[in-house]
Coordinates of N, CA and C in Angstrom, one line a residue:
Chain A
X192 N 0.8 -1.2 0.0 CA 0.0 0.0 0.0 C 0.9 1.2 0.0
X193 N 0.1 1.9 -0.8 CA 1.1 3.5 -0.7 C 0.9 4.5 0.6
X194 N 1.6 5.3 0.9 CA 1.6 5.9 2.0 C 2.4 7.2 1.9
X195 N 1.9 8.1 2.6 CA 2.7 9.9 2.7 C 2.3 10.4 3.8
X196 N 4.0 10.7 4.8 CA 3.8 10.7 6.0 C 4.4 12.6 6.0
X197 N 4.0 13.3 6.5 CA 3.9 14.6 7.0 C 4.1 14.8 8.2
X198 N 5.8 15.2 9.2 CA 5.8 15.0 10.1 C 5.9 16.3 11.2
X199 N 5.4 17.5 10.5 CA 5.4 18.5 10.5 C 3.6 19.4 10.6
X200 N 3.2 19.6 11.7 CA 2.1 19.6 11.9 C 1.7 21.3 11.6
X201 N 2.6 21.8 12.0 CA 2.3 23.4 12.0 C 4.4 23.9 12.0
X202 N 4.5 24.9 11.2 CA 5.5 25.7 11.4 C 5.9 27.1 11.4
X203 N 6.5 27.9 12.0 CA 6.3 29.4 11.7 C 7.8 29.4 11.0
X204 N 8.0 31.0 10.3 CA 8.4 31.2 9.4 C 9.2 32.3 9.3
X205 N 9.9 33.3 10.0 CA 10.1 34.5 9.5 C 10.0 34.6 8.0
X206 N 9.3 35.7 7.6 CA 9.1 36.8 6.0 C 10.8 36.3 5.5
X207 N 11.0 36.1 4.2 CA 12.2 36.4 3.4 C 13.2 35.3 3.8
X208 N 12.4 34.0 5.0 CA 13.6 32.9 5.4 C 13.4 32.5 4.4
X209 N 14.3 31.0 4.3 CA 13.7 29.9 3.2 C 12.9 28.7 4.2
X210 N 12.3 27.6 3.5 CA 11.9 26.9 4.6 C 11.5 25.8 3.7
X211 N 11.5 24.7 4.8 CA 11.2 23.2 3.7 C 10.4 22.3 4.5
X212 N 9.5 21.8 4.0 CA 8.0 21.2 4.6 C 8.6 19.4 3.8
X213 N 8.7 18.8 5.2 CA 9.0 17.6 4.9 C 8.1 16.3 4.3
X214 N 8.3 15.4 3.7 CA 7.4 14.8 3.0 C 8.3 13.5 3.0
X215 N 7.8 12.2 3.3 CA 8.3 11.0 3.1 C 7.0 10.0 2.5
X216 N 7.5 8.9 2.0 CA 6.8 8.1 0.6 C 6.8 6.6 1.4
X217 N 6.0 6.4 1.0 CA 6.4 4.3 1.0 C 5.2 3.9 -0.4
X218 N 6.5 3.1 -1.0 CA 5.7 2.3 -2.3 C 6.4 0.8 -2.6
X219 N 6.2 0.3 -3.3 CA 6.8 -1.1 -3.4 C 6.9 -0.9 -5.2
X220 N 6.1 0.3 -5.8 CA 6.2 0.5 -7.5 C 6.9 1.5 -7.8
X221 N 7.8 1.2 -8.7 CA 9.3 1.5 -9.2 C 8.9 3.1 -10.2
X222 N 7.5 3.1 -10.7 CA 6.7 4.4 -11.0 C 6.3 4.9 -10.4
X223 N 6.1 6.1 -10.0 CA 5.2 7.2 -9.1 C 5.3 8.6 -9.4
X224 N 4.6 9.3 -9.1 CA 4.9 10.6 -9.1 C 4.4 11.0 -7.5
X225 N 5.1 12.7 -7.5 CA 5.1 12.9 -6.4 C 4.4 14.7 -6.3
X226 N 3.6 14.9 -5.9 CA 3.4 16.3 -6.1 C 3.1 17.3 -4.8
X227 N 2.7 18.4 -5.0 CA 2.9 19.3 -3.7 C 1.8 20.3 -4.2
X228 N 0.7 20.5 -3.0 CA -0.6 21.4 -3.3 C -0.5 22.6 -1.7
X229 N -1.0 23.6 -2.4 CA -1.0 24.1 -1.2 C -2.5 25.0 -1.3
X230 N -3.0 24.8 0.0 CA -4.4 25.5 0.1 C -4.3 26.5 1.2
X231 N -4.5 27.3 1.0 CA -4.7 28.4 1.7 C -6.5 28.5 2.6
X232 N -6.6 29.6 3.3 CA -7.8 29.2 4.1 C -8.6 29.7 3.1
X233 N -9.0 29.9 2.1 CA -10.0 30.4 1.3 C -10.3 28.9 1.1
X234 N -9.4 28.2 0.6 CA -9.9 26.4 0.4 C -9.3 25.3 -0.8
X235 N -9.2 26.4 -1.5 CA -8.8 26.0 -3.0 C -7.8 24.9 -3.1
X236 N -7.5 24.4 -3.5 CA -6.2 23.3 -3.8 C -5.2 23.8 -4.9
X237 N -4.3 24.6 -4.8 CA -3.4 25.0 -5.9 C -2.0 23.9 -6.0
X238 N -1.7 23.8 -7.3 CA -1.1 22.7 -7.5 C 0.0 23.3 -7.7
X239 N 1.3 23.1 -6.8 CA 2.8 24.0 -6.7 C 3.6 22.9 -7.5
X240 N 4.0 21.6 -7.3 CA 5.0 21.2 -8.1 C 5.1 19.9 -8.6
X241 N 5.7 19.1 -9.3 CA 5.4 17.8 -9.3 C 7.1 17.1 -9.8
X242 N 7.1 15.8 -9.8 CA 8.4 15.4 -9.3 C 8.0 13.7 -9.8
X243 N 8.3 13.2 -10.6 CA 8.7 11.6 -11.5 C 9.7 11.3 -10.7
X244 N 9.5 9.5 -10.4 CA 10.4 8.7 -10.2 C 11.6 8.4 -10.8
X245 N 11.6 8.7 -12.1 CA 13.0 8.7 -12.9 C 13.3 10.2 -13.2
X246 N 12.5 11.0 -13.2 CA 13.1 12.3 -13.5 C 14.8 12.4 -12.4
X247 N 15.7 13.1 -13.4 CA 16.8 13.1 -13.3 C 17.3 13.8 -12.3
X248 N 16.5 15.0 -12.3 CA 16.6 16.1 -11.9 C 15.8 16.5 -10.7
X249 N 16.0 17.4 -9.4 CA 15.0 18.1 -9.2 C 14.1 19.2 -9.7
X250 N 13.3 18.9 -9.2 CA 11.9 19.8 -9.9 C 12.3 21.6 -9.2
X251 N 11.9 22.1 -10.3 CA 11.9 23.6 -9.5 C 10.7 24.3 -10.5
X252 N 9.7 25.2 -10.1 CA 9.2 26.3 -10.4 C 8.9 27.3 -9.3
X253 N 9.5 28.2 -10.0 CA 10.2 29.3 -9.5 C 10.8 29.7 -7.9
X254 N 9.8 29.9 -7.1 CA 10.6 29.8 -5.7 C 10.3 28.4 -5.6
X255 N 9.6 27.6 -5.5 CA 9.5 26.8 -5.4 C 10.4 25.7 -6.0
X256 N 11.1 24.5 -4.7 CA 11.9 23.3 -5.7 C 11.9 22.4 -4.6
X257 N 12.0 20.8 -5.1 CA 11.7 19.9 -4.4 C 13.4 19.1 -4.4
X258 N 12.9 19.1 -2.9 CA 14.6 17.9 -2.7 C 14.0 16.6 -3.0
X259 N 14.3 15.9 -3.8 CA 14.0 14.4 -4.0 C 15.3 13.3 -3.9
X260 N 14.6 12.9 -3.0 CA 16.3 12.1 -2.5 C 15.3 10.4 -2.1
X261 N 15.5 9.5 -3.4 CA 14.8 8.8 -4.1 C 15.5 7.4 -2.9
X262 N 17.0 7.3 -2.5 CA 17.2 5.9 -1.7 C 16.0 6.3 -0.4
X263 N 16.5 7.5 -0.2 CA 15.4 7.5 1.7 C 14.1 7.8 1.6
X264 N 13.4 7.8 -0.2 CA 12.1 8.2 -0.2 C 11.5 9.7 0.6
X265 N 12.0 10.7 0.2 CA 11.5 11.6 0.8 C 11.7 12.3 -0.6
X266 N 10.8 13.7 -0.4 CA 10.1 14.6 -1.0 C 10.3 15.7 -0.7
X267 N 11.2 16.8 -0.6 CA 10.7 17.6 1.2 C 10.7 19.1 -0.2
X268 N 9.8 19.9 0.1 CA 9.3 21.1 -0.5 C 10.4 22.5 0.0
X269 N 10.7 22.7 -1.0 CA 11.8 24.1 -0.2 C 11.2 25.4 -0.7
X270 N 11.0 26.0 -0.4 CA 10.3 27.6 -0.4 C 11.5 28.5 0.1
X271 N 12.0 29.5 -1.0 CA 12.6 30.2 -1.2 C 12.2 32.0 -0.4
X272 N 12.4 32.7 0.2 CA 12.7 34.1 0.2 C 10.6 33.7 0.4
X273 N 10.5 33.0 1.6 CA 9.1 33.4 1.7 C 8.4 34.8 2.2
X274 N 7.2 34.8 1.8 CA 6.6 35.6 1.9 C 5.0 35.8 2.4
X275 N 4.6 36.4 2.7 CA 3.3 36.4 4.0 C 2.0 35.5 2.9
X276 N 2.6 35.5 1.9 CA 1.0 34.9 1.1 C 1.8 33.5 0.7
X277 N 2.4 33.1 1.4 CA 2.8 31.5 1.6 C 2.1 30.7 2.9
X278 N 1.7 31.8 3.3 CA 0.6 30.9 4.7 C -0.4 30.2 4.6
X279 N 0.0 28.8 4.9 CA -1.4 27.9 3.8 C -0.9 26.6 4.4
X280 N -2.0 25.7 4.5 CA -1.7 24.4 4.3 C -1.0 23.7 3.0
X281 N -0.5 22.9 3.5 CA 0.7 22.4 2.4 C 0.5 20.9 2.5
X282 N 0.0 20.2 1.2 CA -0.2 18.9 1.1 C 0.9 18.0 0.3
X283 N 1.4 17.3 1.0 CA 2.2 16.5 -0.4 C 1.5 14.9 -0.7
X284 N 1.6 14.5 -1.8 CA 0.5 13.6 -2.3 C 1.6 12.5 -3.4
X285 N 1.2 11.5 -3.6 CA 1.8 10.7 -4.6 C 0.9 9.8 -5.5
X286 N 1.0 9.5 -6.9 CA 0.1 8.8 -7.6 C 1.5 7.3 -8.0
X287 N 0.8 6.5 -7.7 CA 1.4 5.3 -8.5 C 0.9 5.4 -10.1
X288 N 1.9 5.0 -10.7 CA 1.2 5.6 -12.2 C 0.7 3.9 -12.9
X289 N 0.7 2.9 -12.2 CA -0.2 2.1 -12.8 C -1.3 1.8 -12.1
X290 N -2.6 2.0 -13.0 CA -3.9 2.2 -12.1 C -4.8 3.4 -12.5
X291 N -5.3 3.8 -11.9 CA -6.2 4.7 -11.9 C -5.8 6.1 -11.6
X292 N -4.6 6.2 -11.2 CA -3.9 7.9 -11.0 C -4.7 8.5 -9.9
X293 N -4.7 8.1 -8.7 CA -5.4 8.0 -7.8 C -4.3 8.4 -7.3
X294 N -4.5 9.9 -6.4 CA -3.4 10.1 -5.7 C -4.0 10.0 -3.8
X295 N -2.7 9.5 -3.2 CA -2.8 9.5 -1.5 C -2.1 10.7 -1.2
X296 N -2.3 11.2 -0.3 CA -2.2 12.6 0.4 C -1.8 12.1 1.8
X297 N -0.6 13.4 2.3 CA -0.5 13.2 3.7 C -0.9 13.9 4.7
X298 N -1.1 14.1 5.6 CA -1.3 14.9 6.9 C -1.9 16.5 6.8
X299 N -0.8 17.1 5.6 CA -0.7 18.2 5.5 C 0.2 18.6 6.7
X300 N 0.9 20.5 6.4 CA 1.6 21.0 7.2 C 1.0 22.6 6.7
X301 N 0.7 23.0 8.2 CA 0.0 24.4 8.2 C 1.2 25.7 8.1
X302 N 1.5 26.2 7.1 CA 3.0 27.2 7.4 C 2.3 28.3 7.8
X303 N 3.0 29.3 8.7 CA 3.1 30.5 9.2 C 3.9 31.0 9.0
X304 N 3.6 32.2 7.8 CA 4.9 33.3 8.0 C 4.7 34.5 8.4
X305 N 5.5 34.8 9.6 CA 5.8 35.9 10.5 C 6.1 37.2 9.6
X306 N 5.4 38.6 9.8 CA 6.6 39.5 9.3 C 7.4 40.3 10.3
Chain B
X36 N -8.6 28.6 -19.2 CA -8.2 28.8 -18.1 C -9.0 27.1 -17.3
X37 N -8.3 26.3 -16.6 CA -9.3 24.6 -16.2 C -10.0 25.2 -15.1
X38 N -11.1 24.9 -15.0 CA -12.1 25.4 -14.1 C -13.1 23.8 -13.4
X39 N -13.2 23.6 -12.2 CA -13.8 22.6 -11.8 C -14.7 23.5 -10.7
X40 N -16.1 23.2 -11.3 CA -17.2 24.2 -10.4 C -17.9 23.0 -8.9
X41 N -18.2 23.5 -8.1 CA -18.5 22.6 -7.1 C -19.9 23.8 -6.7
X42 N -20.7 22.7 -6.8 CA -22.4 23.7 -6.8 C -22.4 24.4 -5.7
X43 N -22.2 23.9 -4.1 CA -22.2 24.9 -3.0 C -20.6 25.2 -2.2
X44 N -20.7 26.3 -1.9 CA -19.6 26.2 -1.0 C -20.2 26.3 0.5
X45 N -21.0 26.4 0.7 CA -21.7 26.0 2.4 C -22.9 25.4 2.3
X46 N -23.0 24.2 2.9 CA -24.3 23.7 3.2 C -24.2 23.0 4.3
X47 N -25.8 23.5 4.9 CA -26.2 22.7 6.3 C -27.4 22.0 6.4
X48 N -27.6 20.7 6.3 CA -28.7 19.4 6.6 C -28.7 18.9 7.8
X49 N -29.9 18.2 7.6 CA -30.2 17.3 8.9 C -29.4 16.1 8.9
X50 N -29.8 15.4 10.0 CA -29.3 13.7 10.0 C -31.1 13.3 9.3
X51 N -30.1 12.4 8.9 CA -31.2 11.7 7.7 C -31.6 11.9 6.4
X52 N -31.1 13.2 6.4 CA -31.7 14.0 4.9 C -30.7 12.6 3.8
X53 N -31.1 13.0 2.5 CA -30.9 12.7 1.5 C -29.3 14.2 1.1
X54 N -28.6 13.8 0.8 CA -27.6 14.8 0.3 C -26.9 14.6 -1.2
X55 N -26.7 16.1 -2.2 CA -26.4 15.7 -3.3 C -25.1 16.9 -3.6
X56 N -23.8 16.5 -3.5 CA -22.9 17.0 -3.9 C -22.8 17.5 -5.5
X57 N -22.6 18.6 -5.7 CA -22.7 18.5 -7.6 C -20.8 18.7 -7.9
X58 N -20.4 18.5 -8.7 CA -19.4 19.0 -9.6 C -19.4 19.0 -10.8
X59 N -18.6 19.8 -11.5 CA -18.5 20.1 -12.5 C -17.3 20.6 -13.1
X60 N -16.8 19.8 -14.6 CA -15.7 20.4 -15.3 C -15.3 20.8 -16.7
X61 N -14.6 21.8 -16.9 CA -15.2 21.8 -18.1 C -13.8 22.0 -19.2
X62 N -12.8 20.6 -18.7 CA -12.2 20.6 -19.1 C -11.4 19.5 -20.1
X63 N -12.7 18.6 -20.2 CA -13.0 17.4 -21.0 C -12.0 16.0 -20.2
X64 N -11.7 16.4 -19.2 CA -11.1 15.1 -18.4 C -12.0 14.0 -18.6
X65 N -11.3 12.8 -18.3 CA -11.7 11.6 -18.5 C -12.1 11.0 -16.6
X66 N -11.3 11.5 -15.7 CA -11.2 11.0 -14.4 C -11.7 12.1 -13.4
X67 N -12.6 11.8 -13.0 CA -13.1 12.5 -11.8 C -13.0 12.1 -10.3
X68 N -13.0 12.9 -8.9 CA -12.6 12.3 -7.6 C -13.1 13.0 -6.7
X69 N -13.9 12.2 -6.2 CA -14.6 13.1 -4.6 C -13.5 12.3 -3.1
X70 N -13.5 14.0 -3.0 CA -12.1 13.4 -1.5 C -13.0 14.2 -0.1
X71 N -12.5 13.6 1.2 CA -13.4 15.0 2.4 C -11.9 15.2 2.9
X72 N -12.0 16.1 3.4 CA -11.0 16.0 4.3 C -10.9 16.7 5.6
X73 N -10.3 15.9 6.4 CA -10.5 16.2 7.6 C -9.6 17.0 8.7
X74 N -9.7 17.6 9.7 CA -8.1 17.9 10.6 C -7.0 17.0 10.9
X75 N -6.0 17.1 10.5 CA -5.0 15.7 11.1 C -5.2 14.9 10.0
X76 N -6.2 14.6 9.1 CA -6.5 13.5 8.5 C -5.9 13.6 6.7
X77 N -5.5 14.7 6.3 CA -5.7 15.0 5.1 C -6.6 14.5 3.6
X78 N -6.3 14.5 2.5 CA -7.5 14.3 2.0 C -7.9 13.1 2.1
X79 N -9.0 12.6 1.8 CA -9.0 10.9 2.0 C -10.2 10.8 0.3
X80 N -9.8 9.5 -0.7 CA -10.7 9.8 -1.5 C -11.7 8.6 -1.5
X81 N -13.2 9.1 -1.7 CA -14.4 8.5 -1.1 C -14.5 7.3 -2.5
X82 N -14.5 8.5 -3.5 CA -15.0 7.6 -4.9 C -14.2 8.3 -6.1
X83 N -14.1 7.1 -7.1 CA -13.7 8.1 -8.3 C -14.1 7.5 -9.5
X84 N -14.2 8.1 -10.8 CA -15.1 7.7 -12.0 C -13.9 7.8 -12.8
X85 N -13.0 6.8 -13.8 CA -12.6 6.9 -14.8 C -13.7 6.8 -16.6
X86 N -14.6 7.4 -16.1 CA -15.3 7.3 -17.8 C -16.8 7.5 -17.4
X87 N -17.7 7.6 -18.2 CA -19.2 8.5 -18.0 C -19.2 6.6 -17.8
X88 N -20.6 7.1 -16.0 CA -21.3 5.7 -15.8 C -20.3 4.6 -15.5
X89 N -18.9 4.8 -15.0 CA -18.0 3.9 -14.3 C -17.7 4.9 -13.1
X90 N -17.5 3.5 -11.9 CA -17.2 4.3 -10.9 C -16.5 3.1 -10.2
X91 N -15.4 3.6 -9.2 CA -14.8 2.5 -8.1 C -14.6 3.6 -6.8
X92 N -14.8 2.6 -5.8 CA -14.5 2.8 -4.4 C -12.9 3.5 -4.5
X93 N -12.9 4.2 -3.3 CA -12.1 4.9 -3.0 C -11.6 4.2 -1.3
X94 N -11.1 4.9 -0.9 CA -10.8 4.2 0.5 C -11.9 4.3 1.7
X95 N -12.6 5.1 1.4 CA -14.1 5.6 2.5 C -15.4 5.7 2.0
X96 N -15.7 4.5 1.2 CA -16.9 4.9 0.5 C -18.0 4.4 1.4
X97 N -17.9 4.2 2.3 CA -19.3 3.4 3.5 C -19.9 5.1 3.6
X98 N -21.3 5.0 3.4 CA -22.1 5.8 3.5 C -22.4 6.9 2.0
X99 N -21.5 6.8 1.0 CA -21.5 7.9 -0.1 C -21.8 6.8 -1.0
X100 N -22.5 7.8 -2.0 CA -22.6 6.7 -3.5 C -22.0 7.9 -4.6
X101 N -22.3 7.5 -6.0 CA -21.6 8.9 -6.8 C -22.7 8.2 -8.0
X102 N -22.7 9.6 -8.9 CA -23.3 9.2 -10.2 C -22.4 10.3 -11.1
X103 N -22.6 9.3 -12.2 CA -21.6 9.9 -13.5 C -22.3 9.7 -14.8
X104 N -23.3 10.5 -15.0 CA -24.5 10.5 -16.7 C -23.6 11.0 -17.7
X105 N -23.0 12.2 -17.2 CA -22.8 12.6 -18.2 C -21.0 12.5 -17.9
X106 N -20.1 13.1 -19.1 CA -18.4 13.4 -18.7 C -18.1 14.2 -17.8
X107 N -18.8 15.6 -17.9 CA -18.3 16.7 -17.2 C -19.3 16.9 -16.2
X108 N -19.5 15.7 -15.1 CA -20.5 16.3 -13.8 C -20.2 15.4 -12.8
X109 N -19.8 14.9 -12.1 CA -19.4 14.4 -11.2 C -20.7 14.5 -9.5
X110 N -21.0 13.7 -9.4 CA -22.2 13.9 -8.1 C -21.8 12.7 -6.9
X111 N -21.9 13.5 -5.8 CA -22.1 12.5 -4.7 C -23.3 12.8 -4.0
X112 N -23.4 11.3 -3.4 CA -24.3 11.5 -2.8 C -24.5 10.8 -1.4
X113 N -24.8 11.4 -0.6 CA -25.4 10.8 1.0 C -26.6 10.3 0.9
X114 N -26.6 9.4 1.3 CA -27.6 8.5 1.3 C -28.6 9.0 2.5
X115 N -28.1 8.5 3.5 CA -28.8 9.1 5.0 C -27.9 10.0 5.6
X116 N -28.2 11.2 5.3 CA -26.9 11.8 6.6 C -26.7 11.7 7.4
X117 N -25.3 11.4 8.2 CA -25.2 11.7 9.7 C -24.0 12.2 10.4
X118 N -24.0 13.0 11.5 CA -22.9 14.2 12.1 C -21.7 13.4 11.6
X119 N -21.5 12.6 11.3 CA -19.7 12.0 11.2 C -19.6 12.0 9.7
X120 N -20.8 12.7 9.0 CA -20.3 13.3 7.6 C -20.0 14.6 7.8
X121 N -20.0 15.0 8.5 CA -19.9 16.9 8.7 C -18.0 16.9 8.5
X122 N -17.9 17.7 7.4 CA -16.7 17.5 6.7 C -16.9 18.9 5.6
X123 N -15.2 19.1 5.2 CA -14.9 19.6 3.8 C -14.7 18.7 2.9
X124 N -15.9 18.8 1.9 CA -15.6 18.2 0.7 C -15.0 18.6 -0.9
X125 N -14.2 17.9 -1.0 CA -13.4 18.7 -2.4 C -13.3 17.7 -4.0
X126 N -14.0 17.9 -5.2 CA -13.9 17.2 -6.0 C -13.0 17.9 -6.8
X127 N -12.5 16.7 -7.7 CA -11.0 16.8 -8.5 C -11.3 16.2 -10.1
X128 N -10.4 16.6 -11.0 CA -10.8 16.1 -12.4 C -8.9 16.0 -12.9
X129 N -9.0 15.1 -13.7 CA -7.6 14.4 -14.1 C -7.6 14.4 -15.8
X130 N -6.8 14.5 -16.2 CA -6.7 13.7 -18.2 C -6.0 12.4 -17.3
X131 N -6.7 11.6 -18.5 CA -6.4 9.7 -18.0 C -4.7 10.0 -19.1
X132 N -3.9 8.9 -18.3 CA -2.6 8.3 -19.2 C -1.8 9.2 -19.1
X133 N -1.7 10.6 -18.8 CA -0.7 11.5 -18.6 C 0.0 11.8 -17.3
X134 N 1.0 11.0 -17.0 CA 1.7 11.1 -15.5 C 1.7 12.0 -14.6
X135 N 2.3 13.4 -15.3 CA 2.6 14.5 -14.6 C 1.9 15.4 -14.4
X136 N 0.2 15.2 -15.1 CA -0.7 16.0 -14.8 C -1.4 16.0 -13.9
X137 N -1.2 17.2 -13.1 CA -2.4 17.0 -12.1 C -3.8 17.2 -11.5
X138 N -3.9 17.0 -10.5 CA -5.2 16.6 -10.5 C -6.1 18.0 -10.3
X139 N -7.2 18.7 -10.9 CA -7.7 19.6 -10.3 C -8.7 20.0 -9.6
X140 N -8.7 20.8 -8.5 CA -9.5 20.7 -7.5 C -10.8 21.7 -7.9
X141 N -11.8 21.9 -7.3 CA -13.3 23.0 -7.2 C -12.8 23.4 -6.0
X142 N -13.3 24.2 -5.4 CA -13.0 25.2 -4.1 C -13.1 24.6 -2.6
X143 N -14.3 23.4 -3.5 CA -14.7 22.8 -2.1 C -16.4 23.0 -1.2
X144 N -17.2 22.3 -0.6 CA -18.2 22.6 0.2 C -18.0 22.0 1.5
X145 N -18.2 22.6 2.4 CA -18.2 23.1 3.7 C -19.8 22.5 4.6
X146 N -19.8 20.9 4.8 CA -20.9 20.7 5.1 C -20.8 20.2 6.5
X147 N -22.3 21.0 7.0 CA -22.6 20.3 8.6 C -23.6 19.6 8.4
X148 N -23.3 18.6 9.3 CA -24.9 17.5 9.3 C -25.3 17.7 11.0
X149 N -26.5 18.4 10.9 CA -27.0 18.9 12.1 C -27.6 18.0 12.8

């Protein structure tokens, strides 16, 4: 069974730090993807990044870039020169890509940024 | 611009009532997903439809059913309401076969079962 553990329940933030919202995986399928949503209290689900099991590379769009470090299965989200409209719940999620593209979701992590 | 409309953003019922979630997409996806989610619990998904008039269980489907007539409408439904559905509900729409796309959300409804 697939699984995404969030061990990070709430964090605060000073304005203009960087900060990285941790994310760990368990799968037994050699495919997956891995993605990162962040909802703010209005509710919405905005879709920030996404990250393949063979991709070579880490993912980046724009402040946003993911540490993917594929032996220890983790995911962890890095946020760059944050800023006060980064305060939001933060979901990380993964799809096994044989099947139905069904993604599992973890815990979530509620960021606070201080100014 | 992908747009996934979700008929209410607040509603409040009885226990017992009959309940009908709408969604809507209008972005010709093939895969649709009703998720609730909870504090602590993040999303969890109830049901999901890959194609008009197919549907499979999700991980919590005890109490919800879904209907899928048409491509672009997505419905759940409560059968008998009761307080341990009082939840945020959020539906999602996917293109089938493409890895890296993601899934998109509606805003969400905000329901109490009184």
């Amino acid at each position: 069974a697939q699984k995404i553990t969030q061990t990070q329940p709430g964090m605060f933030v000073q304005e203009k730090e960087a900060v990285t919202l941790d994310c760990t995986y368990d799968t037994s399928d050699p495919s997956y993807g891995l993605f990162w949503y962040k909802q703010p209290s209005s509710g919405e689900m905005i879709f920030l990044i996404y990250q393949g099991s063979y991709d070579q590379q880490n993912a980046t769009e724009g402040r946003y870039s993911l540490n993917f470090q594929k032996a220890r299965k983790s995911a962890n989200l890095v946020i760059s020169a944050s800023q006060l409209g980064d305060s939001a719940m933060y979901f990380c999620a993964m799809r096994v890509l044989q099947g139905a593209q069904k993604l599992v979701f973890g815990q979530g992590t509620r960021l606070t940024i201080n100014p | 611009d992908v747009k996934v409309t979700q008929s209410s953003r607040y509603l409040v019922k009885r226990t017992g009532e009959k309940v009908f979630l709408e969604c809507v997409q209008d972005m010709d996806h093939e895969n649709m997903f009703w998720y609730r989610q909870d504090p602590g619990l993040g999303l969890r998904l109830i049901y999901f439809s890959y194609d008009v008039k197919m549907k499979e269980k999700g991980d919590i489907p005890e109490g919800y059913s879904v209907s899928r007539e048409k491509k672009e409408r997505f419905s759940l439904i409560l059968e008998s309401a009761s307080t341990n559905q009082t939840s945020m509900y959020l539906c999602a729409s996917s293109l089938e076969g493409i890895s890296n796309q993601p899934q998109h959300f509606g805003d969400g409804t905000r329901l109490s079962i009184l």
